[in-house]
mmCIF file of C-alpha atoms and ligand atoms in Angstrom:
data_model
loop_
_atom_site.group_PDB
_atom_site.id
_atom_site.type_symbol
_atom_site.label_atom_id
_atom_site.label_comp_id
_atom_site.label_asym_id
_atom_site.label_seq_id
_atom_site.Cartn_x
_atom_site.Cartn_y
_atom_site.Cartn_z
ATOM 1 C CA UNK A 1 0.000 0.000 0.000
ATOM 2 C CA UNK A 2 1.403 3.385 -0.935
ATOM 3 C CA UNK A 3 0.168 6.632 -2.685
ATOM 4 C CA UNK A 4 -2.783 7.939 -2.538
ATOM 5 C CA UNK A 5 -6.177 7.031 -0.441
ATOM 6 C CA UNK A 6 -9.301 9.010 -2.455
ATOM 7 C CA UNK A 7 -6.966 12.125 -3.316
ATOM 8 C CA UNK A 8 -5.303 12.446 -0.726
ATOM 9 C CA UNK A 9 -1.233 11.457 -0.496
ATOM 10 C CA UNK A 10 -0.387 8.737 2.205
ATOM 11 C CA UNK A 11 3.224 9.376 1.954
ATOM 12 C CA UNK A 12 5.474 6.622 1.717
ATOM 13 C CA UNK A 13 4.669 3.494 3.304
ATOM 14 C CA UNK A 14 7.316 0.799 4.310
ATOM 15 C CA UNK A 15 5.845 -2.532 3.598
ATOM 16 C CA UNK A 16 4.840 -4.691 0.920
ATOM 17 C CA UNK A 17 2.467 -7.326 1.286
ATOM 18 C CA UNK A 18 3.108 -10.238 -1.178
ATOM 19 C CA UNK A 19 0.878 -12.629 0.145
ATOM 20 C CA UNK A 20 3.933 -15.312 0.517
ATOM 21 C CA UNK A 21 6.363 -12.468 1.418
ATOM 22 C CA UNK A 22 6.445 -9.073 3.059
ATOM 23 C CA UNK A 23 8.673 -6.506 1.362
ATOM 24 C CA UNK A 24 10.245 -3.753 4.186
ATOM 25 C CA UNK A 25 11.930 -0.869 2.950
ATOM 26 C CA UNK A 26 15.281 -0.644 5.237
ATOM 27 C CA UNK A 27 14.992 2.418 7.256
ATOM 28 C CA UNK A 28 17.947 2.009 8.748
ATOM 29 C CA UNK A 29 19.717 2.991 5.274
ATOM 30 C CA UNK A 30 16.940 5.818 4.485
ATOM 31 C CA UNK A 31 17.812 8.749 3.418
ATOM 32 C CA UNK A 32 20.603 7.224 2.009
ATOM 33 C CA UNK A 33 19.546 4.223 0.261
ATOM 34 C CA UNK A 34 15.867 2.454 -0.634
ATOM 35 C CA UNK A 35 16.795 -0.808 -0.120
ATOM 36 C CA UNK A 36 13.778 -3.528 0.411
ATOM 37 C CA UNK A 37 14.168 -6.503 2.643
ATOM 38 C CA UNK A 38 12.137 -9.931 1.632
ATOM 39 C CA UNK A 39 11.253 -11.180 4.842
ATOM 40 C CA UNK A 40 9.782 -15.045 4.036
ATOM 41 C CA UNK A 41 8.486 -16.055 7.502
ATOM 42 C CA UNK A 42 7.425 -14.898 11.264
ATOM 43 C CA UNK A 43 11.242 -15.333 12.696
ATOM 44 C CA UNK A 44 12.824 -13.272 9.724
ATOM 45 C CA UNK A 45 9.870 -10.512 10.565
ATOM 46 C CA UNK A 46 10.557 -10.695 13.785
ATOM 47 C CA UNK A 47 14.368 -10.438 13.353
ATOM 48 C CA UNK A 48 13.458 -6.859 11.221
ATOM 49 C CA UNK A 49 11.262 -5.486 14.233
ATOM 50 C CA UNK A 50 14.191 -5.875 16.778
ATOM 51 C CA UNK A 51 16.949 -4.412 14.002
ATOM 52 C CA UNK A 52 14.632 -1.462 12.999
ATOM 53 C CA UNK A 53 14.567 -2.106 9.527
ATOM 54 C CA UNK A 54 10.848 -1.758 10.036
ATOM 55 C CA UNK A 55 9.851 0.609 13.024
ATOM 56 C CA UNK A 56 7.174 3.127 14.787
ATOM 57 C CA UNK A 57 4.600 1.365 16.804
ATOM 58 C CA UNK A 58 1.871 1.251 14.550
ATOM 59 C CA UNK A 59 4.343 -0.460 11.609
ATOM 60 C CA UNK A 60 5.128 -2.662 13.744
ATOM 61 C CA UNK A 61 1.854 -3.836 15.089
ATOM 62 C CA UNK A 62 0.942 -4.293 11.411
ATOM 63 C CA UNK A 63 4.255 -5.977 10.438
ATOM 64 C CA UNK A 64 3.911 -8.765 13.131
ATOM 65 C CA UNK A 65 0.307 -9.175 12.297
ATOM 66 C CA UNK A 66 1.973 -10.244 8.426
ATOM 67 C CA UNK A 67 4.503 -12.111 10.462
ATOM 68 C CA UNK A 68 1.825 -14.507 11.764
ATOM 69 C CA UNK A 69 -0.104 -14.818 8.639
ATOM 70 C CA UNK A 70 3.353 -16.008 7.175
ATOM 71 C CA UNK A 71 3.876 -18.810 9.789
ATOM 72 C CA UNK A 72 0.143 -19.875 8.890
ATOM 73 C CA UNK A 73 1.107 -19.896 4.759
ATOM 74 C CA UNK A 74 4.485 -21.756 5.491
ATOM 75 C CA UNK A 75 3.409 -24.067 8.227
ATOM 76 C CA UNK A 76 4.641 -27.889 7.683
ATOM 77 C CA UNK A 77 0.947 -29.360 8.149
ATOM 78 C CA UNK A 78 2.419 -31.614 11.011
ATOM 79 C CA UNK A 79 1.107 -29.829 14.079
ATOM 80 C CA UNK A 80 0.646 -25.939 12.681
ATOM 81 C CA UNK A 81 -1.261 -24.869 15.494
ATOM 82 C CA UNK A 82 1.975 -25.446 17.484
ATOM 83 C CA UNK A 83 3.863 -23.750 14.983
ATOM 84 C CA UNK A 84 2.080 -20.445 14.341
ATOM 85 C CA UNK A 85 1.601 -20.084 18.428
ATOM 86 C CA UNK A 86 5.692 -20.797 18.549
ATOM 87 C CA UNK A 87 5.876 -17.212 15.964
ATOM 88 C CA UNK A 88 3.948 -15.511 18.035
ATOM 89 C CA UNK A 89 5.874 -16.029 20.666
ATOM 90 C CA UNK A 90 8.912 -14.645 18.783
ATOM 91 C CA UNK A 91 7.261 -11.961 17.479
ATOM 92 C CA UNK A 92 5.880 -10.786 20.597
ATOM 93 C CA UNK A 93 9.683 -10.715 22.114
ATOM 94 C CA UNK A 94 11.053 -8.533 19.138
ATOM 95 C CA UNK A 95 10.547 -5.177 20.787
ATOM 96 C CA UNK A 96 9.054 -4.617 24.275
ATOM 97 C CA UNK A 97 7.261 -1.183 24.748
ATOM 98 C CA UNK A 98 5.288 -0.082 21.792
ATOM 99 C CA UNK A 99 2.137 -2.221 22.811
ATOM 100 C CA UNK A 100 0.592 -1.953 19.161
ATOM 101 C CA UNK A 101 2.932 -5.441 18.561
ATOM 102 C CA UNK A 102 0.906 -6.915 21.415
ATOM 103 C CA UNK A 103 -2.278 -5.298 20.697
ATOM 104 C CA UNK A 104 -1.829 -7.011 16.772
ATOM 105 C CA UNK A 105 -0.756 -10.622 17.947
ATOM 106 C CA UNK A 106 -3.460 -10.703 20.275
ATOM 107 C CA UNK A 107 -5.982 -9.590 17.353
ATOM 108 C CA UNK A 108 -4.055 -12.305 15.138
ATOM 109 C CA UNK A 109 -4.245 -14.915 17.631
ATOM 110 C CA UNK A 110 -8.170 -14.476 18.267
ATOM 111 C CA UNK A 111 -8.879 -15.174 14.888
ATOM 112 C CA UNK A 112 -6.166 -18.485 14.921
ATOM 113 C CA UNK A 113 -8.068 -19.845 17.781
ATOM 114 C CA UNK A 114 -11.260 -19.668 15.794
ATOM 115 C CA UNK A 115 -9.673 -21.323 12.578
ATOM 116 C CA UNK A 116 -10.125 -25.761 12.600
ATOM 117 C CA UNK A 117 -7.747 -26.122 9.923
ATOM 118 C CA UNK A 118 -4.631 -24.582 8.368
ATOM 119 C CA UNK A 119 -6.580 -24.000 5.144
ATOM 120 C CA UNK A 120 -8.865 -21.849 6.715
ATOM 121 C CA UNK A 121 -6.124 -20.268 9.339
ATOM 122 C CA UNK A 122 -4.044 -19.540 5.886
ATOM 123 C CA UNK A 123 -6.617 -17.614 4.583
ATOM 124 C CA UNK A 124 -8.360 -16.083 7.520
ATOM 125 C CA UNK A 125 -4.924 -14.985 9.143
ATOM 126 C CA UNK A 126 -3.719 -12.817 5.816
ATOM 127 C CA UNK A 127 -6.813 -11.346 5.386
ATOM 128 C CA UNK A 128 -6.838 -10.135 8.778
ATOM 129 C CA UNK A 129 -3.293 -8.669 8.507
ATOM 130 C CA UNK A 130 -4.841 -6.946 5.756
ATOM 131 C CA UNK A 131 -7.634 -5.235 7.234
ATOM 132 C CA UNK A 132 -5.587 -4.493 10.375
ATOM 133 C CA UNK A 133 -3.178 -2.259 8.041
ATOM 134 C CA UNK A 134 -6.205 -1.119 6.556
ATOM 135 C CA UNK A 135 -7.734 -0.036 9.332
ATOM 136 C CA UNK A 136 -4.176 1.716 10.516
ATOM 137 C CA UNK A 137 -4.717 3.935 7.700
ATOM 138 C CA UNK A 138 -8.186 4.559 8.124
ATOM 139 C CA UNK A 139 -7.178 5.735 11.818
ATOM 140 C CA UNK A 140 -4.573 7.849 11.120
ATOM 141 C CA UNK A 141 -6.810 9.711 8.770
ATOM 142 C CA UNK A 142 -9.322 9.846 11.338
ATOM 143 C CA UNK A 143 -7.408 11.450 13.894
ATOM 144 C CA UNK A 144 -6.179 14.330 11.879
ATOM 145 C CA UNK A 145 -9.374 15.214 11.904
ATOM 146 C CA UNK A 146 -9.832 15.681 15.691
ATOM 147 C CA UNK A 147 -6.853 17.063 15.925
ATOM 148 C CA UNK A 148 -7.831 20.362 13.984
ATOM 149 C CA UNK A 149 -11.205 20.191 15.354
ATOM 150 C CA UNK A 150 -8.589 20.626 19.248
ATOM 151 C CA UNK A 151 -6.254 22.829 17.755
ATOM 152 C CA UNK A 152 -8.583 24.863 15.882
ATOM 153 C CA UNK A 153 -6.411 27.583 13.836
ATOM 154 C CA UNK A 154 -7.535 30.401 12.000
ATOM 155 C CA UNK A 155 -4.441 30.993 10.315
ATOM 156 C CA UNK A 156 -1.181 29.065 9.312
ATOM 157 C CA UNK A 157 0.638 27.787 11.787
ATOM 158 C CA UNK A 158 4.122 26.335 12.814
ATOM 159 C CA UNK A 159 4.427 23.531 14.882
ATOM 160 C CA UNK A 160 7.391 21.272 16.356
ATOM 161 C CA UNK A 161 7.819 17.369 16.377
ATOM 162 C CA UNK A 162 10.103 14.297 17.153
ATOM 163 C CA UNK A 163 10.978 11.410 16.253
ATOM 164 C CA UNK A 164 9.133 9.578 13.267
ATOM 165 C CA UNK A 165 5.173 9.067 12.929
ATOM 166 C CA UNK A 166 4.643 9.305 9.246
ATOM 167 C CA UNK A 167 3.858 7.123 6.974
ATOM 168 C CA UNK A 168 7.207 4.969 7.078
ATOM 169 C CA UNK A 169 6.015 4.340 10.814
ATOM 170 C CA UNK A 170 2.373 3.202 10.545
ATOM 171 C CA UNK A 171 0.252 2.032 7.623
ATOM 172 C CA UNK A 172 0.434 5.164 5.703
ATOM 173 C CA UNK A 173 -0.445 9.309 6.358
ATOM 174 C CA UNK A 174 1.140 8.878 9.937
ATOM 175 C CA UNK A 175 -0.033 9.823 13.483
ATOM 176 C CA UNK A 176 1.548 13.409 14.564
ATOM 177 C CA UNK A 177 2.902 13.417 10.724
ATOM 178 C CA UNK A 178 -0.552 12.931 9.291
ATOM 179 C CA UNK A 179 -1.907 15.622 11.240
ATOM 180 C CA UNK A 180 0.967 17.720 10.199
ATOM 181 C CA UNK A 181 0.206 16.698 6.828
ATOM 182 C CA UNK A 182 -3.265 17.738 7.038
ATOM 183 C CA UNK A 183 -2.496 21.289 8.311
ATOM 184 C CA UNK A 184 -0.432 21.298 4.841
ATOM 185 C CA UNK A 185 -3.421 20.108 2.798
ATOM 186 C CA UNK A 186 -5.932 22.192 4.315
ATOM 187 C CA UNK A 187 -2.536 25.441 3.475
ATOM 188 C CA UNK A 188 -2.625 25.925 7.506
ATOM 189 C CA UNK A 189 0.635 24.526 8.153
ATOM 190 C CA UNK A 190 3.400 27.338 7.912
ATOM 191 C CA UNK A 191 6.757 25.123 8.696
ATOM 192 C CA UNK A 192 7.038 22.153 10.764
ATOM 193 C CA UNK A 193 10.732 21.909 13.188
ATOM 194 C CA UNK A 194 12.156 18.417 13.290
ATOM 195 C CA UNK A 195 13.772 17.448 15.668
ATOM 196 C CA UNK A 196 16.742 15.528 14.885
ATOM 197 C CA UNK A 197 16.144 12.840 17.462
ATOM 198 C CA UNK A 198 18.875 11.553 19.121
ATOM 199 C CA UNK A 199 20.565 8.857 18.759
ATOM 200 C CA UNK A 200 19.260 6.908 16.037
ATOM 201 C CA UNK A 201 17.989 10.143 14.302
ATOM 202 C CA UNK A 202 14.049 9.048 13.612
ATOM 203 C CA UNK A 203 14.017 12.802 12.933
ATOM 204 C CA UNK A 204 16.278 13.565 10.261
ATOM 205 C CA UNK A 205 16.748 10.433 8.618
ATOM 206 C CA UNK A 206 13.168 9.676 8.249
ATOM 207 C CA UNK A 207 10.861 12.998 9.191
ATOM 208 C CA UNK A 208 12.789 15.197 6.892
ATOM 209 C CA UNK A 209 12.930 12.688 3.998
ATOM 210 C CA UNK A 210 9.139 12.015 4.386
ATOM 211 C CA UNK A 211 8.139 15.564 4.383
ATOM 212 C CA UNK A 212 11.056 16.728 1.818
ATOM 213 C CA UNK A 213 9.344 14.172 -0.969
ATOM 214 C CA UNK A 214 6.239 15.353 0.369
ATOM 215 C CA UNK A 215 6.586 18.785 -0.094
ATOM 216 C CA UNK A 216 5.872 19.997 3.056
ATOM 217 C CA UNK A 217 7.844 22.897 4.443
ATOM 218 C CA UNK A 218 10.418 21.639 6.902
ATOM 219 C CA UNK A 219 13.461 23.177 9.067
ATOM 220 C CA UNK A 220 15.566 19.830 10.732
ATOM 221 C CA UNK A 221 17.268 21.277 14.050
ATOM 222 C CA UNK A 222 19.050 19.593 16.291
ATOM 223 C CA UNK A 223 17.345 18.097 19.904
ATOM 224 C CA UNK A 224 19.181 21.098 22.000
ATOM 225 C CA UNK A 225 17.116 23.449 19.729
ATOM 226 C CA UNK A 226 13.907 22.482 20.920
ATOM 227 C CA UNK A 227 14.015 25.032 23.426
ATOM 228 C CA UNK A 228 15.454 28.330 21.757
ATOM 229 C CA UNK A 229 12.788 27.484 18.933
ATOM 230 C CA UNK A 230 10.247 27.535 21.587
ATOM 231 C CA UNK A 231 11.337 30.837 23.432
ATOM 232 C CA UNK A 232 11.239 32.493 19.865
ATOM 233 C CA UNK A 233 7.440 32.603 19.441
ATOM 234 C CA UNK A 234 7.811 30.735 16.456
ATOM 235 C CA UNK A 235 6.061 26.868 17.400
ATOM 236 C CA UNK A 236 2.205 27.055 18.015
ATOM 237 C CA UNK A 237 2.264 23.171 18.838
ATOM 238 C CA UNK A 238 4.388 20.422 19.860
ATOM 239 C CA UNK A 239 2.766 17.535 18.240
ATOM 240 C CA UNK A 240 4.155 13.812 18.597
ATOM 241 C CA UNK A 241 3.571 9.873 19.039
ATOM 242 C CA UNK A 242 2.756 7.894 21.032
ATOM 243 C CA UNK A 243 4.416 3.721 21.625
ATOM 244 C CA UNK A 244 1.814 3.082 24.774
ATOM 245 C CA UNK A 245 -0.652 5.154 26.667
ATOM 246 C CA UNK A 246 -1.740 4.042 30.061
ATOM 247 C CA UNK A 247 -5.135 4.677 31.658
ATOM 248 C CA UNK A 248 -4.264 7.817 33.641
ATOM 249 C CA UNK A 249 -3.059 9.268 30.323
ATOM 250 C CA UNK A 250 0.534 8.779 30.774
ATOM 251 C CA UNK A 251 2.564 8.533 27.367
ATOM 252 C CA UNK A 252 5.391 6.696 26.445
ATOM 253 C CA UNK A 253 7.588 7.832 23.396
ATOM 254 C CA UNK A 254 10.734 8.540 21.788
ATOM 255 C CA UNK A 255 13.230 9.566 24.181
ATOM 256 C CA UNK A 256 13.169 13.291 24.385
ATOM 257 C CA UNK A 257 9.713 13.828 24.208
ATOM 258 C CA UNK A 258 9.415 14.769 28.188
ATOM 259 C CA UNK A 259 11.256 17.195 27.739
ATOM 260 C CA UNK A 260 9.852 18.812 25.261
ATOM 261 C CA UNK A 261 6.670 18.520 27.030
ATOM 262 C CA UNK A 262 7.841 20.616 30.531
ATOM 263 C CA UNK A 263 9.369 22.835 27.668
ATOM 264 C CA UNK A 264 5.865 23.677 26.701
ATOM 265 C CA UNK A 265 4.243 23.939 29.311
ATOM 266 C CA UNK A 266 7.060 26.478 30.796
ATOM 267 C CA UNK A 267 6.893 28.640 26.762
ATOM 268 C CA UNK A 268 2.514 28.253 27.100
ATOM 269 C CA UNK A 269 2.650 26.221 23.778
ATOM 270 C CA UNK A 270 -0.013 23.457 23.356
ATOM 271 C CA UNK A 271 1.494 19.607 23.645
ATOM 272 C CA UNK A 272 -0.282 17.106 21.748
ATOM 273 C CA UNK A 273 -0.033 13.569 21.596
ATOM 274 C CA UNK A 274 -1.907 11.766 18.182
ATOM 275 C CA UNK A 275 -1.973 8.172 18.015
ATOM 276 C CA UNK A 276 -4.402 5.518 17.337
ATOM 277 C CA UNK A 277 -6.174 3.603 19.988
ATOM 278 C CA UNK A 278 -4.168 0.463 19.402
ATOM 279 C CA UNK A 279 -1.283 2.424 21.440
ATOM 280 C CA UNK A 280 -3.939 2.824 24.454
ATOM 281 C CA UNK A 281 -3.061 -0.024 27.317
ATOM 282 C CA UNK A 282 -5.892 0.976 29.438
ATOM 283 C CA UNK A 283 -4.349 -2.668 31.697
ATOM 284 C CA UNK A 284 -1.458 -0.271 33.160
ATOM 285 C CA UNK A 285 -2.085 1.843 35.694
ATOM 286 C CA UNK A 286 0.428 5.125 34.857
ATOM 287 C CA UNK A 287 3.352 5.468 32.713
ATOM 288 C CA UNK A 288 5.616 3.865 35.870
ATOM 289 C CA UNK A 289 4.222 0.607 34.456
ATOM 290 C CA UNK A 290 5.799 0.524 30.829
ATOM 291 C CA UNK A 291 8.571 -1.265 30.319
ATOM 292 C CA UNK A 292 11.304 0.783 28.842
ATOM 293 C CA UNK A 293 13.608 -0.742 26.379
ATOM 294 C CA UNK A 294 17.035 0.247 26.241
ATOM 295 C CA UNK A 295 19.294 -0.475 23.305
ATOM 296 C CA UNK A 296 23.139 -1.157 22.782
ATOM 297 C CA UNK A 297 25.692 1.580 23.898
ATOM 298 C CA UNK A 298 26.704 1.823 20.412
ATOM 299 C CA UNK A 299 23.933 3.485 19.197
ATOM 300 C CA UNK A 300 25.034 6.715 21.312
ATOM 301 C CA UNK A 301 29.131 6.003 20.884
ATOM 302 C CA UNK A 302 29.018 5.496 17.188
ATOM 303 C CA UNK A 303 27.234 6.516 13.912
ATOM 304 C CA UNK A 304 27.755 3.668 10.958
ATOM 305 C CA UNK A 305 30.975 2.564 12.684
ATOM 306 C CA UNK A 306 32.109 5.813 13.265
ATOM 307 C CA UNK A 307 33.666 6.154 16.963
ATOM 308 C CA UNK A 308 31.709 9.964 18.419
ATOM 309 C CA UNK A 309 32.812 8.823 22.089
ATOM 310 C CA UNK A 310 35.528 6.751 23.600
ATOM 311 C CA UNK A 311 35.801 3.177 22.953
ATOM 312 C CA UNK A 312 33.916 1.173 25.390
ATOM 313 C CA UNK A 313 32.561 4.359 27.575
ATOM 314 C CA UNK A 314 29.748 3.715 29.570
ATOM 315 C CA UNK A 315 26.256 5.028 27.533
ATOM 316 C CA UNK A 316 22.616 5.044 28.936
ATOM 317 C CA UNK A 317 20.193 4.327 26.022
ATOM 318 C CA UNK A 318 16.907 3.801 26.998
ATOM 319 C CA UNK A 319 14.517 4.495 23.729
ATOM 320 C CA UNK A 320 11.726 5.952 25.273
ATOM 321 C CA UNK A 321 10.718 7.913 27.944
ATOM 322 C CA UNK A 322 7.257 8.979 29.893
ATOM 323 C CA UNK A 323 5.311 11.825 29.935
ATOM 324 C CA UNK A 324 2.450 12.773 32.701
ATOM 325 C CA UNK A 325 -0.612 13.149 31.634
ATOM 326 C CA UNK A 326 -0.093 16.507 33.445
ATOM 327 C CA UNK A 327 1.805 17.655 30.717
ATOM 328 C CA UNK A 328 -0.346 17.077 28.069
ATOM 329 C CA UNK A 329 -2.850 19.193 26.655
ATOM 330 C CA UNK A 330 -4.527 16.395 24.313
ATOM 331 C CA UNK A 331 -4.723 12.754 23.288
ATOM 332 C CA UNK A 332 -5.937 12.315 20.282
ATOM 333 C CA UNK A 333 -6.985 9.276 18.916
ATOM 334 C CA UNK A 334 -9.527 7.975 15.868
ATOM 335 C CA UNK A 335 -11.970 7.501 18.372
ATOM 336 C CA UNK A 336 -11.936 11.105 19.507
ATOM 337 C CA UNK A 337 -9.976 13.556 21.822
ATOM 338 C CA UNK A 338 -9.146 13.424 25.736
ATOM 339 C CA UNK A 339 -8.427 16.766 27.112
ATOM 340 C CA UNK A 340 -6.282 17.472 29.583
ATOM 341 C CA UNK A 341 -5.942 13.883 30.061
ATOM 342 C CA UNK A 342 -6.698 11.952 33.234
ATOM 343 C CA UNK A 343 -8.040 8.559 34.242
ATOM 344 C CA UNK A 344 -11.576 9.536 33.664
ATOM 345 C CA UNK A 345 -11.467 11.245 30.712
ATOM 346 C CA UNK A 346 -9.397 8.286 29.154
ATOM 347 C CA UNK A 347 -12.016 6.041 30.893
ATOM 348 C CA UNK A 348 -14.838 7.620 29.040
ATOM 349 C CA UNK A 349 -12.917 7.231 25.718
ATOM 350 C CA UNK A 350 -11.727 4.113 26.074
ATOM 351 C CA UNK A 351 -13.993 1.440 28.385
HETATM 352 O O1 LIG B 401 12.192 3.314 18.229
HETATM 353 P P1 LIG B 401 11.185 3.636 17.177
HETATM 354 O O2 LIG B 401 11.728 4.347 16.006
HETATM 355 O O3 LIG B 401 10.357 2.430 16.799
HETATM 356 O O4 LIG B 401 10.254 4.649 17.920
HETATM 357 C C1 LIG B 401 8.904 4.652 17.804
HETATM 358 C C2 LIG B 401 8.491 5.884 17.221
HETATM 359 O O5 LIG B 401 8.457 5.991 16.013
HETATM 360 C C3 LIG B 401 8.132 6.996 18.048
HETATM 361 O O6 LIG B 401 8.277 6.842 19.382
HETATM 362 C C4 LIG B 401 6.830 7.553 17.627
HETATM 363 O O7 LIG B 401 6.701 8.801 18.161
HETATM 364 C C5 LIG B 401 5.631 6.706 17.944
HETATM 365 S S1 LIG B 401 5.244 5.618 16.644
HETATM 366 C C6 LIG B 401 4.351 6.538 15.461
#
């Protein structure tokens, strides 16, 4: 799926469903390279998620939910059930807080356990990979809507983000980047700030490529920015992801985005969170819940082999980081927006 849904452009999306294979286009080359990776079966899939070739929690909710429907198509016959529950359980260990992975295995697996033969599981399981990308788009188009019914602006405006949540991360138009790219359609949007997005540079290597094919006015700066940008009048919003919401409205993301948030709130600039309600774990209590991945040292010590620290010095790399709900001005989802977010509000949106 890529191009255009009605007329509308859904940016670049990073998968390619093949029915026998799923095509990912390696982000960790982009902007460099478009290089596609064949990925045959659940494990290889699985192996992608934890590499970041395919990333951004809503890509890889759908990308698992492939993964299964590939065990299904190349199961031996012998006992499949045993073998498509075996890739789910790899699949659900490839990456451990973005909870759209577990949200799309356990959609996946309700429809295996109602399938009596592999025939039937083949079929059933791909089509509902499918419609769960599908639906991803249809979200994400959604929820740019709500979001300009919250923010509301009577003239063009400029707003900041971070990380990645365009179309390369989700199945197509993107969560904060689809709203940004609606601002743009609707000629509201007067220059979006990237952050770069430190250390694997989400920002940079993938916002500013997404919204440089796209058209869409764009000035990268680097994280340290975020603040003199903010202090000049020039942001209106501060609009990001989300990789897991928890019932008081808590939001995990990208590392960096708490800052930005108490930045906000000290410069009296709105904070909004966009993300569909697959990221919403309404099971966890508050952010101090999520489990936070952390990722090798040598993401922060070195860029493509190239040493930016001392050999060996000790790095803390944890990927993502929480933000109170106190923080936030708005959660927006496809099913709506929560103000102000608390544990009602969310409870009213999502029970
Ligand atoms: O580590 P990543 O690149 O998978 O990070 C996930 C993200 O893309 C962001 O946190 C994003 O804001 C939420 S996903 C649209």
């Amino acid at each position: 799926m890529a191009g255009r849904s009605s007329n509308r452009s859904i940016g670049t999306v990073a998968m390619r469903w093949h029915g026998d294979r799923l095509e990912l286009l390696d982000q960790r080359l982009l902007p460099a390279e478009e290089h596609w990776i064949v990925a045959d079966g659940a494990s290889a899939v699985a192996q992608c998620i934890t590499d970041m070739v395919v990333r951004g929690a809503p890509a890889i909710g759908i990308s698992a939910a492939y993964g299964v429907a590939l065990a299904a198509r190349h199961a031996g016959g012998g006992d499949w059930q045993a073998e498509i529950k075996q890739a789910i359980r790899v699949l659900a260990k490839s990456r451990p807080t973005a909870v759209n992975l577990f949200w799309a295995l356990e959609r996946m697996e309700k429809v295996f356990h109602a399938c009596h033969s592999l025939d039937e599981a083949t079929d059933r399981l791909a089509a509902e990979a499918v419609r769960l990308h599908e639906d991803d788009l249809a979200a994400n188009l959604a929820m740019a809507d709500f979001a300009l019914e919250v923010m509301n602006p009577d003239k063009p405006v400029a707003v900041l983000t971070h990380c990645n949540t365009g179309a390369l991360a989700t199945g197509g138009y993107g969560t904060a980047l689809g709203v940004i790219r609606r601002l743009h359609e609707e000629k509201l949007l007067k220059r979006v700030y990237a952050d770069e997005t430190r250390p694997w540079l989400q920002g940079s290597r993938l916002t500013a490529w997404e919204l440089t094919r796209d058209h869409i006015p764009v000035t990268l700066n680097a994280d340290g920015a975020a603040a003199a940008i903010m202090a000049s009048g020039k942001v209106k919003w501060i609009v990001v992801g989300a990789d897991r919401i928890t019932a008081n409205g808590d939001v995990a993301n990208k590392i960096g985005t708490y800052n930005l948030a108490v930045l906000a709130r000290h410069h009296k600039i709105g904070f909004m969170v966009v993300a569909p309600s697959s990221t919403v774990d309404m099971s966890l209590e508050s952010g101090k819940d999520i489990p936070i991945e952390e990722r090798e040292g040598t993401e922060v010590r070195e860029i493509r082999g190239i040493p930016l620290a001392p050999a060996g010095v000790q790095v803390f790399n944890p990927v993502f980081d929480v933000t109170p709900a106190s923080l936030i001005d708005a959660i927006v989802t496809e099913k709506g927006a929560v103000r102000n977010p608390n544990i009602t509000g969310m409870r009213a949106l999502f029970t």
